[in-house]
C-alpha positions as a Python dict, from the first residue, in 0.01 Angstrom:
ca = {
    (1, 'M'): (0, 0, 0),
    (2, 'I'): (-99, -369, 1),
    (3, 'K'): (-29, -591, -299),
    (4, 'G'): (-227, -888, -424),
    (5, 'K'): (-307, -1044, -762),
    (6, 'G'): (-536, -847, -992),
    (7, 'V'): (-794, -1081, -1148),
    (8, 'S'): (-1052, -833, -1281),
    (9, 'T'): (-955, -492, -1416),
    (10, 'G'): (-1093, -159, -1301),
    (11, 'I'): (-1061, 96, -1020),
    (12, 'G'): (-1277, 83, -708),
    (13, 'F'): (-1326, 321, -413),
    (14, 'G'): (-1533, 236, -108),
    (15, 'N'): (-1576, 127, 252),
    (16, 'I'): (-1488, -223, 358),
    (17, 'V'): (-1735, -489, 466),
    (18, 'I'): (-1550, -794, 600),
    (19, 'L'): (-1710, -1135, 566),
    (20, 'K'): (-1555, -1369, 822),
    (21, 'N'): (-1619, -1741, 820),
    (22, 'E'): (-1801, -1846, 1138),
    (23, 'I'): (-1593, -2063, 1374),
    (24, 'R'): (-1841, -2271, 1570),
    (25, 'K'): (-1796, -2525, 1846),
    (26, 'I'): (-2080, -2767, 1781),
    (27, 'E'): (-2169, -2979, 2080),
    (28, 'K'): (-2339, -3316, 2075),
    (29, 'N'): (-2667, -3326, 2267),
    (30, 'I'): (-2920, -3606, 2308),
    (31, 'V'): (-3276, -3494, 2237),
    (32, 'E'): (-3602, -3639, 2362),
    (33, 'D'): (-3808, -3579, 2050),
    (34, 'S'): (-3619, -3684, 1735),
    (35, 'D'): (-3920, -3603, 1512),
    (36, 'E'): (-3914, -3243, 1629),
    (37, 'E'): (-3538, -3226, 1569),
    (38, 'L'): (-3582, -3374, 1223),
    (39, 'E'): (-3843, -3108, 1150),
    (40, 'R'): (-3595, -2836, 1259),
    (41, 'F'): (-3339, -2976, 1017),
    (42, 'H'): (-3586, -2998, 726),
    (43, 'K'): (-3707, -2643, 791),
    (44, 'A'): (-3347, -2509, 785),
    (45, 'L'): (-3271, -2706, 468),
    (46, 'Q'): (-3586, -2577, 296),
    (47, 'E'): (-3501, -2217, 386),
    (48, 'V'): (-3161, -2261, 222),
    (49, 'I'): (-3324, -2419, -86),
    (50, 'D'): (-3581, -2137, -108),
    (51, 'E'): (-3310, -1870, -83),
    (52, 'T'): (-3109, -2040, -357),
    (53, 'S'): (-3416, -2077, -583),
    (54, 'K'): (-3488, -1705, -554),
    (55, 'I'): (-3130, -1625, -654),
    (56, 'L'): (-3158, -1864, -948),
    (57, 'E'): (-3475, -1694, -1076),
    (58, 'K'): (-3283, -1369, -1127),
    (59, 'A'): (-2957, -1528, -1245),
    (60, 'T'): (-2837, -1527, -1606),
    (61, 'G'): (-2539, -1659, -1799),
    (62, 'T'): (-2246, -1795, -1601),
    (63, 'E'): (-2412, -1721, -1267),
    (64, 'K'): (-2719, -1926, -1368),
    (65, 'E'): (-2505, -2224, -1469),
    (66, 'I'): (-2317, -2220, -1139),
    (67, 'M'): (-2629, -2183, -924),
    (68, 'T'): (-2829, -2448, -1113),
    (69, 'A'): (-2561, -2707, -1037),
    (70, 'Y'): (-2544, -2587, -676),
    (71, 'L'): (-2923, -2621, -627),
    (72, 'M'): (-2924, -2972, -777),
    (73, 'I'): (-2668, -3081, -518),
    (74, 'M'): (-2871, -2959, -219),
    (75, 'Q'): (-3191, -3119, -351),
    (76, 'D'): (-3029, -3463, -381),
    (77, 'P'): (-3179, -3690, -106),
    (78, 'S'): (-2849, -3877, -68),
    (79, 'L'): (-2689, -3558, 62),
    (80, 'T'): (-2908, -3547, 374),
    (81, 'A'): (-2957, -3922, 432),
    (82, 'E'): (-2674, -3957, 685),
    (83, 'T'): (-2786, -3650, 882),
    (84, 'E'): (-3145, -3773, 895),
    (85, 'S'): (-3031, -4120, 1000),
    (86, 'Q'): (-2827, -3982, 1291),
    (87, 'I'): (-3118, -3772, 1419),
    (88, 'K'): (-3357, -4069, 1402),
    (89, 'S'): (-3134, -4348, 1532),
    (90, 'S'): (-2898, -4167, 1771),
    (91, 'K'): (-3140, -3893, 1879),
    (92, 'V'): (-2872, -3625, 1846),
    (93, 'N'): (-2935, -3255, 1797),
    (94, 'A'): (-2977, -3130, 1438),
    (95, 'E'): (-2666, -2907, 1452),
    (96, 'Y'): (-2438, -3198, 1545),
    (97, 'A'): (-2603, -3437, 1299),
    (98, 'T'): (-2566, -3183, 1016),
    (99, 'E'): (-2197, -3124, 1096),
    (100, 'T'): (-2103, -3493, 1114),
    (101, 'G'): (-2346, -3617, 849),
    (102, 'F'): (-2239, -3365, 588),
    (103, 'N'): (-1869, -3410, 675),
    (104, 'S'): (-1896, -3779, 591),
    (105, 'V'): (-2043, -3689, 250),
    (106, 'I'): (-1775, -3422, 196),
    (107, 'Q'): (-1503, -3680, 261),
    (108, 'I'): (-1656, -3920, 8),
    (109, 'F'): (-1661, -3644, -258),
    (110, 'E'): (-1303, -3535, -183),
    (111, 'N'): (-1182, -3890, -246),
    (112, 'M'): (-1362, -3932, -580),
    (113, 'D'): (-1161, -3996, -898),
    (114, 'D'): (-1386, -3764, -1099),
    (115, 'E'): (-1229, -3418, -1062),
    (116, 'Y'): (-1558, -3235, -1116),
    (117, 'M'): (-1730, -3435, -842),
    (118, 'A'): (-1434, -3396, -606),
    (119, 'G'): (-1454, -3022, -661),
    (120, 'R'): (-1815, -3021, -537),
    (121, 'A'): (-1695, -3092, -181),
    (122, 'R'): (-1655, -2716, -128),
    (123, 'D'): (-2015, -2654, -240),
    (124, 'I'): (-2142, -2919, 6),
    (125, 'A'): (-1942, -2758, 288),
    (126, 'D'): (-2106, -2425, 198),
    (127, 'I'): (-2455, -2584, 212),
    (128, 'K'): (-2371, -2740, 550),
    (129, 'D'): (-2260, -2405, 694),
    (130, 'R'): (-2575, -2234, 570),
    (131, 'I'): (-2803, -2499, 727),
    (132, 'I'): (-2619, -2481, 1061),
    (133, 'G'): (-2641, -2101, 1047),
    (134, 'K'): (-3019, -2133, 1013),
    (135, 'L'): (-3037, -2380, 1303),
    (136, 'Y'): (-2845, -2136, 1525),
    (137, 'N'): (-3057, -1842, 1400),
    (138, 'E'): (-2737, -1658, 1311),
    (139, 'E'): (-2775, -1313, 1164),
    (140, 'K'): (-2552, -1269, 863),
    (141, 'I'): (-2477, -960, 662),
    (142, 'D'): (-2745, -932, 394),
    (143, 'L'): (-2527, -942, 84),
    (144, 'S'): (-2824, -844, -132),
    (145, 'K'): (-2868, -512, 53),
    (146, 'L'): (-2528, -350, 75),
    (147, 'K'): (-2459, 20, 103),
    (148, 'P'): (-2336, 198, -211),
    (149, 'N'): (-1960, 179, -278),
    (150, 'T'): (-1893, -130, -69),
    (151, 'I'): (-1561, -314, -98),
    (152, 'I'): (-1613, -678, 0),
    (153, 'V'): (-1323, -842, 188),
    (154, 'A'): (-1323, -1216, 266),
    (155, 'K'): (-1094, -1513, 305),
    (156, 'E'): (-1284, -1655, 10),
    (157, 'L'): (-1633, -1607, -128),
    (158, 'T'): (-1843, -1923, -151),
    (159, 'T'): (-2072, -2002, -443),
    (160, 'S'): (-2375, -1886, -243),
    (161, 'D'): (-2199, -1569, -121),
    (162, 'T'): (-2105, -1471, -475),
    (163, 'A'): (-2455, -1537, -607),
    (164, 'K'): (-2616, -1322, -335),
    (165, 'L'): (-2390, -1020, -383),
    (166, 'D'): (-2561, -689, -451),
    (167, 'F'): (-2334, -611, -746),
    (168, 'K'): (-2485, -268, -817),
    (169, 'N'): (-2359, -142, -479),
    (170, 'I'): (-2019, -313, -486),
    (171, 'S'): (-1711, -119, -593),
    (172, 'G'): (-1462, -405, -562),
    (173, 'I'): (-1374, -742, -412),
    (174, 'I'): (-1066, -846, -211),
    (175, 'T'): (-1001, -1207, -104),
    (176, 'E'): (-719, -1395, 64),
    (177, 'V'): (-744, -1699, -164),
    (178, 'G'): (-869, -1774, -516),
    (179, 'G'): (-721, -1748, -862),
    (180, 'E'): (-825, -1614, -1201),
    (181, 'N'): (-1064, -1904, -1255),
    (182, 'S'): (-1246, -1900, -920),
    (183, 'H'): (-1622, -1828, -913),
    (184, 'T'): (-1547, -1490, -758),
    (185, 'S'): (-1301, -1386, -1030),
    (186, 'I'): (-1529, -1501, -1312),
    (187, 'M'): (-1830, -1318, -1168),
    (188, 'A'): (-1625, -1002, -1102),
    (189, 'R'): (-1516, -995, -1467),
    (190, 'T'): (-1873, -1062, -1581),
    (191, 'H'): (-1998, -763, -1376),
    (192, 'L'): (-1695, -548, -1471),
    (193, 'L'): (-1587, -510, -1108),
    (194, 'P'): (-1225, -473, -995),
    (195, 'A'): (-1109, -773, -793),
    (196, 'V'): (-785, -859, -616),
    (197, 'T'): (-706, -1205, -476),
    (198, 'K'): (-417, -1364, -287),
    (199, 'V'): (-404, -1080, -31),
    (200, 'E'): (-248, -1251, 271),
    (201, 'N'): (-443, -1197, 598),
    (202, 'A'): (-673, -942, 431),
    (203, 'T'): (-954, -1005, 682),
    (204, 'M'): (-714, -925, 969),
    (205, 'I'): (-514, -637, 818),
    (206, 'L'): (-811, -444, 680),
    (207, 'K'): (-1090, -310, 904),
    (208, 'N'): (-1466, -289, 872),
    (209, 'G'): (-1572, 54, 749),
    (210, 'E'): (-1219, 149, 641),
    (211, 'Y'): (-1201, 352, 319),
    (212, 'V'): (-982, 193, 51),
    (213, 'A'): (-906, 216, -318),
    (214, 'I'): (-822, -89, -530),
    (215, 'N'): (-669, -136, -873),
    (216, 'G'): (-788, -465, -1025),
    (217, 'E'): (-531, -438, -1304),
    (218, 'N'): (-213, -454, -1096),
    (219, 'G'): (-353, -579, -763),
    (220, 'E'): (-272, -265, -560),
    (221, 'I'): (-482, -175, -253),
    (222, 'F'): (-452, 168, -87),
    (223, 'E'): (-575, 207, 274),
    (224, 'N'): (-715, 555, 336),
    (225, 'P'): (-560, 679, 9),
    (226, 'T'): (-405, 1025, -2),
    (227, 'E'): (-554, 1295, -221),
    (228, 'E'): (-273, 1244, -473),
    (229, 'Q'): (-327, 868, -486),
    (230, 'Q'): (-702, 916, -532),
    (231, 'Q'): (-653, 1166, -813),
    (232, 'N'): (-413, 933, -994),
    (233, 'L'): (-659, 645, -966),
    (234, 'I'): (-950, 868, -1071),
    (235, 'K'): (-757, 958, -1388),
    (236, 'I'): (-701, 589, -1460),
    (237, 'Q'): (-1070, 521, -1390),
    (238, 'K'): (-1184, 810, -1610),
    (239, 'N'): (-969, 688, -1900),
    (240, 'F'): (-1099, 338, -1845),
    (241, 'I'): (-1466, 452, -1860),
    (242, 'E'): (-1416, 681, -2161),
    (243, 'N'): (-1230, 410, -2346),
    (244, 'K'): (-1502, 157, -2264),
    (245, 'V'): (-1772, 383, -2414),
    (246, 'E'): (-1557, 446, -2720),
    (247, 'L'): (-1490, 76, -2774),
    (248, 'E'): (-1861, -10, -2784),
    (249, 'K'): (-1861, 133, -3139),
    (250, 'Y'): (-1639, -155, -3246),
    (251, 'R'): (-1844, -439, -3098),
    (252, 'N'): (-2002, -527, -3434),
    (253, 'S'): (-1730, -395, -3664),
    (254, 'E'): (-1524, -615, -3894),
    (255, 'S'): (-1165, -680, -3798),
    (256, 'K'): (-1007, -518, -4103),
    (257, 'T'): (-787, -224, -4196),
    (258, 'K'): (-905, 89, -4378),
    (259, 'D'): (-785, -61, -4708),
    (260, 'G'): (-966, -391, -4653),
    (261, 'F'): (-702, -627, -4511),
    (262, 'K'): (-894, -872, -4289),
    (263, 'V'): (-755, -1043, -3981),
    (264, 'E'): (-914, -1260, -3714),
    (265, 'L'): (-931, -1141, -3355),
    (266, 'V'): (-969, -1441, -3128),
    (267, 'S'): (-919, -1511, -2757),
    (268, 'N'): (-692, -1696, -2518),
    (269, 'I'): (-885, -1867, -2238),
    (270, 'G'): (-807, -2091, -1943),
    (271, 'T'): (-1141, -2261, -1867),
    (272, 'P'): (-1483, -2325, -2028),
    (273, 'A'): (-1629, -2058, -1798),
    (274, 'D'): (-1433, -1792, -1991),
    (275, 'V'): (-1635, -1856, -2308),
    (276, 'E'): (-1897, -1606, -2193),
    (277, 'L'): (-1632, -1331, -2197),
    (278, 'V'): (-1519, -1441, -2544),
    (279, 'L'): (-1872, -1411, -2683),
    (280, 'K'): (-1944, -1090, -2491),
    (281, 'N'): (-1640, -924, -2650),
    (282, 'T'): (-1735, -1053, -2998),
    (283, 'A'): (-1415, -1249, -3055),
    (284, 'E'): (-1418, -1446, -3380),
    (285, 'G'): (-1305, -1767, -3214),
    (286, 'I'): (-1069, -1910, -2957),
    (287, 'G'): (-705, -1906, -3059),
    (288, 'L'): (-583, -2082, -2745),
    (289, 'L'): (-768, -2291, -2490),
    (290, 'R'): (-511, -2398, -2232),
    (291, 'S'): (-602, -2756, -2139),
    (292, 'E'): (-399, -2743, -1815),
    (293, 'F'): (-711, -2638, -1619),
    (294, 'L'): (-813, -3005, -1625),
    (295, 'Y'): (-484, -3120, -1475),
    (296, 'M'): (-373, -2847, -1236),
    (297, 'D'): (-480, -2830, -870),
    (298, 'S'): (-597, -3191, -882),
    (299, 'E'): (-478, -3505, -712),
    (300, 'K'): (-558, -3734, -1007),
    (301, 'M'): (-529, -3724, -1385),
    (302, 'P'): (-855, -3634, -1561),
    (303, 'T'): (-1024, -3918, -1744),
    (304, 'E'): (-1093, -3916, -2117),
    (305, 'E'): (-1463, -3864, -2043),
    (306, 'E'): (-1400, -3562, -1820),
    (307, 'Q'): (-1181, -3406, -2086),
    (308, 'F'): (-1431, -3485, -2363),
    (309, 'N'): (-1716, -3318, -2171),
    (310, 'S'): (-1513, -3001, -2109),
    (311, 'Y'): (-1396, -2968, -2471),
    (312, 'K'): (-1745, -3047, -2602),
    (313, 'E'): (-1895, -2776, -2378),
    (314, 'V'): (-1664, -2512, -2525),
    (315, 'A'): (-1715, -2630, -2884),
    (316, 'E'): (-2095, -2618, -2853),
    (317, 'K'): (-2098, -2276, -2687),
    (318, 'M'): (-1880, -2132, -2965),
    (319, 'Q'): (-2140, -2240, -3226),
    (320, 'G'): (-1911, -2326, -3516),
    (321, 'K'): (-1639, -2069, -3450),
    (322, 'Q'): (-1293, -2223, -3441),
    (323, 'V'): (-1161, -2340, -3104),
    (324, 'I'): (-788, -2418, -3097),
    (325, 'I'): (-707, -2640, -2801),
    (326, 'R'): (-346, -2678, -2693),
    (327, 'T'): (-246, -3020, -2567),
    (328, 'L'): (-101, -3052, -2218),
    (329, 'D'): (177, -2799, -2162),
    (330, 'V'): (339, -2861, -1823),
    (331, 'G'): (691, -2852, -1687),
    (332, 'G'): (910, -2550, -1628),
    (333, 'D'): (686, -2314, -1435),
    (334, 'K'): (385, -2550, -1439),
    (335, 'E'): (413, -2868, -1236),
    (336, 'I'): (152, -3137, -1169),
    (337, 'K'): (199, -3328, -844),
    (338, 'Y'): (62, -3666, -948),
    (339, 'L'): (288, -3685, -1257),
    (340, 'K'): (586, -3701, -1022),
    (341, 'M'): (806, -3495, -1250),
    (342, 'E'): (1173, -3498, -1155),
    (343, 'K'): (1341, -3176, -1052),
    (344, 'E'): (1561, -3043, -1333),
    (345, 'A'): (1848, -2796, -1336),
    (346, 'N'): (1690, -2614, -1633),
    (347, 'P'): (1319, -2703, -1635),
    (348, 'F'): (1233, -2455, -1913),
    (349, 'L'): (1475, -2644, -2137),
    (350, 'G'): (1379, -2985, -2007),
    (351, 'Y'): (1125, -3264, -2004),
    (352, 'R'): (799, -3081, -2063),
    (353, 'A'): (495, -3029, -2289),
    (354, 'I'): (507, -3242, -2607),
    (355, 'R'): (830, -3410, -2491),
    (356, 'L'): (655, -3543, -2182),
    (357, 'C'): (340, -3640, -2372),
    (358, 'L'): (517, -3834, -2648),
    (359, 'D'): (684, -4052, -2383),
    (360, 'N'): (365, -4109, -2185),
    (361, 'S'): (82, -4246, -2396),
    (362, 'Q'): (-133, -4295, -2084),
    (363, 'I'): (-139, -3914, -2059),
    (364, 'F'): (-136, -3820, -2427),
    (365, 'K'): (-378, -4068, -2584),
    (366, 'P'): (-679, -3998, -2359),
    (367, 'Q'): (-644, -3628, -2435),
    (368, 'I'): (-615, -3678, -2812),
    (369, 'R'): (-913, -3916, -2809),
    (370, 'A'): (-1116, -3663, -2607),
    (371, 'L'): (-1026, -3382, -2848),
    (372, 'L'): (-1117, -3590, -3152),
    (373, 'R'): (-1451, -3696, -3003),
    (374, 'A'): (-1534, -3337, -2907),
    (375, 'S'): (-1461, -3224, -3264),
    (376, 'A'): (-1789, -3389, -3369),
    (377, 'Y'): (-1969, -3113, -3176),
    (378, 'G'): (-1793, -2805, -3312),
    (379, 'N'): (-1496, -2656, -3494),
    (380, 'I'): (-1208, -2786, -3283),
    (381, 'A'): (-843, -2776, -3390),
    (382, 'I'): (-554, -2943, -3206),
    (383, 'M'): (-231, -2756, -3131),
    (384, 'F'): (94, -2908, -3004),
    (385, 'P'): (319, -2697, -2776),
    (386, 'M'): (699, -2691, -2749),
    (387, 'I'): (762, -2848, -3091),
    (388, 'S'): (1130, -2809, -3179),
    (389, 'S'): (1162, -3027, -3490),
    (390, 'I'): (974, -3188, -3778),
    (391, 'E'): (1045, -3530, -3624),
    (392, 'E'): (854, -3437, -3306),
    (393, 'L'): (556, -3312, -3504),
    (394, 'R'): (548, -3633, -3707),
    (395, 'K'): (551, -3846, -3391),
    (396, 'A'): (261, -3647, -3248),
    (397, 'K'): (65, -3687, -3572),
    (398, 'V'): (119, -4064, -3558),
    (399, 'V'): (-53, -4066, -3216),
    (400, 'V'): (-346, -3873, -3365),
    (401, 'E'): (-380, -4130, -3644),
    (402, 'E'): (-365, -4417, -3394),
    (403, 'C'): (-644, -4256, -3191),
    (404, 'K'): (-853, -4205, -3505),
    (405, 'K'): (-827, -4576, -3587),
    (406, 'E'): (-926, -4669, -3233),
    (407, 'L'): (-1233, -4444, -3252),
    (408, 'D'): (-1323, -4586, -3594),
    (409, 'N'): (-1312, -4939, -3449),
    (410, 'E'): (-1531, -4827, -3157),
    (411, 'G'): (-1778, -4655, -3388),
    (412, 'K'): (-1727, -4315, -3225),
    (413, 'E'): (-1770, -3998, -3428),
    (414, 'Y'): (-1508, -3729, -3484),
    (415, 'K'): (-1419, -3469, -3744),
    (416, 'K'): (-1215, -3659, -4004),
    (417, 'D'): (-1029, -3352, -4133),
    (418, 'I'): (-959, -3193, -3795),
    (419, 'K'): (-685, -2932, -3826),
    (420, 'I'): (-348, -2996, -3660),
    (421, 'G'): (-119, -2705, -3577),
    (422, 'I'): (184, -2617, -3370),
    (423, 'M'): (301, -2346, -3135),
    (424, 'V'): (601, -2163, -3279),
    (425, 'E'): (779, -2084, -2955),
    (426, 'I'): (1127, -2231, -3010),
    (427, 'P'): (1367, -2049, -3245),
    (428, 'S'): (1459, -2373, -3427),
    (429, 'V'): (1104, -2400, -3561),
    (430, 'A'): (1085, -2034, -3662),
    (431, 'I'): (1405, -2082, -3861),
    (432, 'I'): (1272, -2389, -4048),
    (433, 'A'): (919, -2247, -4067),
    (434, 'E'): (876, -2304, -4442),
    (435, 'E'): (973, -2672, -4413),
    (436, 'I'): (770, -2760, -4102),
    (437, 'A'): (466, -2567, -4232),
    (438, 'K'): (427, -2833, -4501),
    (439, 'E'): (358, -3085, -4224),
    (440, 'C'): (71, -2905, -4044),
    (441, 'D'): (-240, -2690, -4096),
    (442, 'F'): (-151, -2375, -3902),
    (443, 'F'): (101, -2194, -3684),
    (444, 'S'): (40, -2000, -3364),
    (445, 'I'): (340, -1797, -3249),
    (446, 'G'): (384, -1820, -2873),
    (447, 'T'): (580, -1502, -2816),
    (448, 'N'): (611, -1544, -2438),
    (449, 'D'): (841, -1845, -2472),
    (450, 'L'): (985, -1747, -2810),
    (451, 'I'): (1130, -1432, -2651),
    (452, 'Q'): (1261, -1632, -2354),
    (453, 'Y'): (1441, -1885, -2571),
    (454, 'T'): (1569, -1627, -2820),
    (455, 'V'): (1731, -1390, -2571),
    (456, 'A'): (1815, -1659, -2309),
    (457, 'V'): (1622, -1486, -2032),
    (458, 'E'): (1387, -1662, -1793),
    (459, 'R'): (1083, -1433, -1801),
    (460, 'G'): (1018, -1468, -1428),
    (461, 'N'): (1370, -1358, -1330),
    (462, 'E'): (1342, -997, -1211),
    (463, 'K'): (1719, -941, -1207),
    (464, 'I'): (1741, -969, -1585),
    (465, 'S'): (1382, -882, -1678),
    (466, 'N'): (1509, -571, -1862),
    (467, 'L'): (1660, -804, -2124),
    (468, 'Y'): (1326, -975, -2191),
    (469, 'S'): (1152, -772, -2461),
    (470, 'K'): (900, -843, -2737),
    (471, 'Y'): (1059, -552, -2926),
    (472, 'H'): (1398, -725, -2965),
    (473, 'P'): (1501, -716, -3334),
    (474, 'A'): (1584, -1089, -3333),
    (475, 'V'): (1235, -1172, -3206),
    (476, 'I'): (1081, -954, -3480),
    (477, 'K'): (1285, -1137, -3746),
    (478, 'L'): (1176, -1478, -3612),
    (479, 'I'): (813, -1366, -3622),
    (480, 'K'): (859, -1261, -3986),
    (481, 'S'): (1025, -1592, -4069),
    (482, 'S'): (732, -1781, -3915),
    (483, 'I'): (465, -1581, -4099),
    (484, 'D'): (648, -1601, -4434),
    (485, 'G'): (709, -1975, -4393),
    (486, 'A'): (343, -2040, -4318),
    (487, 'H'): (221, -1838, -4615),
    (488, 'K'): (462, -2004, -4858),
    (489, 'A'): (319, -2340, -4751),
    (490, 'G'): (-37, -2210, -4785),
    (491, 'I'): (-134, -2222, -4416),
    (492, 'F'): (-242, -1945, -4179),
    (493, 'C'): (-25, -1801, -3904),
    (494, 'G'): (-163, -1672, -3577),
    (495, 'M'): (-11, -1542, -3255),
    (496, 'C'): (-126, -1631, -2904),
    (497, 'G'): (138, -1467, -2685),
    (498, 'E'): (99, -1138, -2496),
    (499, 'A'): (241, -954, -2797),
    (500, 'A'): (-76, -1019, -3001),
    (501, 'G'): (-271, -769, -2792),
    (502, 'D'): (9, -510, -2762),
    (503, 'E'): (-108, -173, -2899),
    (504, 'L'): (240, -81, -3023),
    (505, 'L'): (303, -412, -3197),
    (506, 'I'): (-32, -456, -3375),
    (507, 'P'): (58, -224, -3671),
    (508, 'L'): (390, -407, -3718),
    (509, 'L'): (219, -749, -3706),
    (510, 'V'): (-36, -632, -3963),
    (511, 'G'): (254, -515, -4181),
    (512, 'L'): (422, -856, -4147),
    (513, 'G'): (99, -1024, -4260),
    (514, 'L'): (-16, -1197, -3939),
    (515, 'D'): (-353, -1365, -4003),
    (516, 'E'): (-484, -1418, -3651),
    (517, 'F'): (-436, -1227, -3324),
    (518, 'S'): (-526, -1426, -3010),
    (519, 'M'): (-547, -1233, -2683),
    (520, 'N'): (-725, -1178, -2353),
    (521, 'P'): (-1098, -1138, -2436),
    (522, 'N'): (-1102, -791, -2275),
    (523, 'K'): (-848, -667, -2532),
    (524, 'I'): (-1053, -763, -2840),
    (525, 'L'): (-1246, -438, -2887),
    (526, 'N'): (-943, -214, -2839),
    (527, 'S'): (-740, -421, -3085),
    (528, 'R'): (-1024, -405, -3339),
    (529, 'K'): (-1035, -27, -3297),
    (530, 'I'): (-661, -3, -3373),
    (531, 'I'): (-684, -233, -3675),
    (532, 'N'): (-977, -34, -3817),
    (533, 'M'): (-755, 278, -3804),
    (534, 'L'): (-464, 118, -3992),
    (535, 'D'): (-365, 117, -4358),
    (536, 'K'): (-203, -212, -4461),
    (537, 'K'): (46, -49, -4701),
    (538, 'E'): (164, 196, -4435),
    (539, 'C'): (206, -96, -4195),
    (540, 'E'): (415, -280, -4454),
    (541, 'K'): (643, 23, -4485),
    (542, 'L'): (672, 31, -4104),
    (543, 'A'): (771, -337, -4107),
    (544, 'E'): (1038, -274, -4370),
    (545, 'E'): (1189, 6, -4162),
    (546, 'I'): (1183, -191, -3837),
    (547, 'L'): (1347, -499, -3993),
    (548, 'K'): (1653, -278, -4066),
    (549, 'L'): (1693, -174, -3699),
    (550, 'G'): (1947, -337, -3468),
    (551, 'T'): (1842, -249, -3113),
    (552, 'T'): (1536, -299, -2893),
    (553, 'S'): (1517, 70, -2803),
    (554, 'E'): (1520, 171, -3170),
    (555, 'V'): (1235, -69, -3248),
    (556, 'E'): (1027, 54, -2954),
    (557, 'E'): (1086, 418, -3043),
    (558, 'K'): (985, 362, -3405),
    (559, 'L'): (665, 184, -3295),
    (560, 'K'): (579, 470, -3058),
    (561, 'E'): (627, 725, -3338),
    (562, 'F'): (390, 530, -3563),
    (563, 'N'): (139, 489, -3281),
    (564, 'K'): (122, 868, -3228),
    (565, 'K'): (24, 914, -3594),
    (566, 'I'): (-275, 680, -3578),
    (567, 'V'): (-414, 761, -3231),
}
């Protein structure tokens, strides 16, 4: 069994087709007729443009957005100017001129301050490779005409590769590189295909034509699976399909219990591209947009304008539904190279998130200004992470007011009454919930860190992972304290940790009075189904019983008993 990172859930069976990047040795040749060579280049370029245009005609949603931007790049005359100049002035062959000409453009893009533009270097490299492939008359696998039940394996799939994929005949995707927010992962989730990334040397280990099974949930890949393995995966797949059909009934249902208690089911997302999944799963808003996507995997800090454009895009797409955006939350397990953060003995207890931002106005202010400006285009709310005291919250609010005055002086629009909330992820805040709730507009309980700080267990430490549990009685009591404190102050309380989408915990959270459940978009329909089956009064009784328990195992057992009654 081979292990990677599951980025799109589902089970896939099929035969492998390996896409290997061509390694070419491009030689420099002097040609007699530069006009003829220039014509060869233009013909190859036009063929690539025509292919892309055909793909764009059939594209919809996220795929259309990606391919429209890609086509605009290749139609820009400045992209080919250097190549054309070399062919004319130096009389070199088109292959060599394309390689060197495009590489000079790629280098310029890679060195740009604008992160979006720097990220386009990979798209330009893809266009270059496609043109050179045409010049060499290379025969590539026709990705639009694959055999049924194909498992695609590649080092990485380029924008053009992904757009050309014959999704109806693909059973799964395996790549060596790429994360949850890569084009490949996004498109796999859009087409409901299992996908596994970060499989080291996949193109060398796996073989063309080999029969494999993949699990996009946990990242497992089985080469020539045994009958037992296949049957186990078929059971998982069958349950997945049956559940999917069942959940369609809840797509347009209200998120309320049998006795009328309404809650909001919203989504956690990592990039603007995930909004399509949010809308597809009929979430009622976004309970957590992690703003780190603008800062991570970049050599430079994003500008205010870059941030503004990203937040504005999400706000507009959500069409008035609330979008809660968390300010920069780095440190601990999330480092950013260019911030030059010092190594700490206990990074999870150190200089991170709001602590870092309050000390660095050059980081914090551009983000707050961008969030305020974007609020003029939709229902944006600002959320501060890692707040541990009322004093910290007050300092953060002062920065917001300073930014508002600056924007007023500049004549820039923003939502005057924008909501300000905090993550409840440190026990100190859960304990003083009633007091700190008077200073903000909403809470969102971050259970992932709240558990870690309550039971003193680093969640990534496998040796003590058995001690890390969302069912710990102390964690349950802190959740209750947070909800009660919020309600006494007249504000709403949500939850954006993994616990919000936990089937066992949902009845308890309803009983405790949680107002908003924020989760992975793919969990929305299942959570709505569960909530529709609940009775609020019965959930309140469950909460009363669980708050009297003293051990994690007792809590979990009681939740399982209740779950059996409603399923």
